[in-house]
Structure formats: C-alpha cells, structure tokens
PDB file of C-alpha atoms in Angstrom:
ATOM      1  CA  UNK A   1      66.230  45.398  67.422  1.00 81.00           C
ATOM      2  CA  UNK A   2      63.236  46.396  66.153  1.00 89.00           C
ATOM      3  CA  UNK A   3      64.781  49.400  64.266  1.00 93.00           C
ATOM      4  CA  UNK A   4      67.645  47.595  63.021  1.00 94.00           C
ATOM      5  CA  UNK A   5      65.856  44.755  61.612  1.00 94.00           C
ATOM      6  CA  UNK A   6      63.328  47.018  59.851  1.00 95.00           C
ATOM      7  CA  UNK A   7      66.277  48.610  58.447  1.00 96.00           C
ATOM      8  CA  UNK A   8      68.067  45.664  57.293  1.00 97.00           C
ATOM      9  CA  UNK A   9      64.442  43.769  55.835  1.00 96.00           C
ATOM     10  CA  UNK A  10      64.025  46.732  53.665  1.00 97.00           C
ATOM     11  CA  UNK A  11      68.089  47.309  52.271  1.00 97.00           C
ATOM     12  CA  UNK A  12      67.796  43.322  51.882  1.00 97.00           C
ATOM     13  CA  UNK A  13      64.556  43.444  49.894  1.00 97.00           C
ATOM     14  CA  UNK A  14      65.836  46.134  47.963  1.00 98.00           C
ATOM     15  CA  UNK A  15      69.167  44.012  46.787  1.00 98.00           C
ATOM     16  CA  UNK A  16      71.522  45.781  49.159  1.00 98.00           C
ATOM     17  CA  UNK A  17      74.249  43.882  50.832  1.00 96.00           C
ATOM     18  CA  UNK A  18      73.694  44.479  54.638  1.00 97.00           C
ATOM     19  CA  UNK A  19      76.270  44.765  57.480  1.00 97.00           C
ATOM     20  CA  UNK A  20      75.112  44.395  61.207  1.00 97.00           C
ATOM     21  CA  UNK A  21      77.690  45.874  63.511  1.00 97.00           C
ATOM     22  CA  UNK A  22      76.474  43.496  66.490  1.00 96.00           C
ATOM     23  CA  UNK A  23      78.120  44.943  69.381  1.00 96.00           C
ATOM     24  CA  UNK A  24      76.773  48.780  68.197  1.00 95.00           C
ATOM     25  CA  UNK A  25      73.482  47.779  68.310  1.00 94.00           C
ATOM     26  CA  UNK A  26      71.405  47.214  71.489  1.00 92.00           C
ATOM     27  CA  UNK A  27      67.624  46.127  72.001  1.00 93.00           C
ATOM     28  CA  UNK A  28      64.798  45.926  74.773  1.00 92.00           C
ATOM     29  CA  UNK A  29      66.433  43.215  76.346  1.00 94.00           C
ATOM     30  CA  UNK A  30      69.745  40.854  76.124  1.00 94.00           C
ATOM     31  CA  UNK A  31      67.698  38.268  74.670  1.00 95.00           C
ATOM     32  CA  UNK A  32      66.040  39.985  72.292  1.00 94.00           C
ATOM     33  CA  UNK A  33      68.920  41.355  70.916  1.00 95.00           C
ATOM     34  CA  UNK A  34      70.754  37.769  70.769  1.00 95.00           C
ATOM     35  CA  UNK A  35      67.630  36.662  69.141  1.00 95.00           C
ATOM     36  CA  UNK A  36      67.664  39.034  66.449  1.00 95.00           C
ATOM     37  CA  UNK A  37      71.909  38.717  65.838  1.00 96.00           C
ATOM     38  CA  UNK A  38      71.823  35.123  66.244  1.00 96.00           C
ATOM     39  CA  UNK A  39      68.195  33.901  64.439  1.00 96.00           C
ATOM     40  CA  UNK A  40      67.006  36.465  62.310  1.00 95.00           C
ATOM     41  CA  UNK A  41      69.534  38.747  61.027  1.00 97.00           C
ATOM     42  CA  UNK A  42      72.132  36.134  59.911  1.00 97.00           C
ATOM     43  CA  UNK A  43      69.877  35.071  57.131  1.00 97.00           C
ATOM     44  CA  UNK A  44      69.879  38.480  55.125  1.00 97.00           C
ATOM     45  CA  UNK A  45      72.970  40.103  56.295  1.00 98.00           C
ATOM     46  CA  UNK A  46      76.417  39.644  57.502  1.00 97.00           C
ATOM     47  CA  UNK A  47      76.646  40.103  61.442  1.00 98.00           C
ATOM     48  CA  UNK A  48      79.826  41.128  62.123  1.00 98.00           C
ATOM     49  CA  UNK A  49      81.565  42.820  65.469  1.00 97.00           C
ATOM     50  CA  UNK A  50      82.917  46.783  65.145  1.00 97.00           C
ATOM     51  CA  UNK A  51      86.919  44.996  65.331  1.00 96.00           C
ATOM     52  CA  UNK A  52      85.645  43.264  62.256  1.00 96.00           C
ATOM     53  CA  UNK A  53      83.961  45.713  60.837  1.00 96.00           C
ATOM     54  CA  UNK A  54      87.016  47.990  60.967  1.00 95.00           C
ATOM     55  CA  UNK A  55      89.455  45.265  60.050  1.00 95.00           C
ATOM     56  CA  UNK A  56      87.197  44.712  56.788  1.00 94.00           C
ATOM     57  CA  UNK A  57      87.546  48.981  56.220  1.00 93.00           C
ATOM     58  CA  UNK A  58      91.307  48.731  56.255  1.00 92.00           C
ATOM     59  CA  UNK A  59      91.269  50.802  59.961  1.00 77.00           C
ATOM     60  CA  UNK A  60      93.453  50.310  62.044  1.00 62.00           C
TER      61      UNK A  60
END
C-alpha cells in the first residue's frame, strides 16, 4: 500500500484524477490493504475493482 499511496498522493497533488484498482494491489497485511482502500485512498482517488475498471474502459 505504501507505493500505491505515495503515487496516488503525488498524482492527486498535481491535479490528476486518480483511479486505484483495489484487487490489483497488495500490502504487507490484509489489514493495511483494507485500511488504505477504505479509509485513505477514497479521499483522493476512485477505488474500483478490476471488473469495474475494465467495464469503464469498454473492455469485454
């Protein structure tokens, strides 16, 4: 989660609309992953699943 969080924070600070594909990321523990994807990242990014992301991109 640390690398993803750092990248998302930097992109957000530069004005980018950030999307995090939640089930394509991992962390040191499931607790850290869950905390990042439910408490931190939704404040500065859209947190979506792979299926949601592919659907939004028009992939089948």
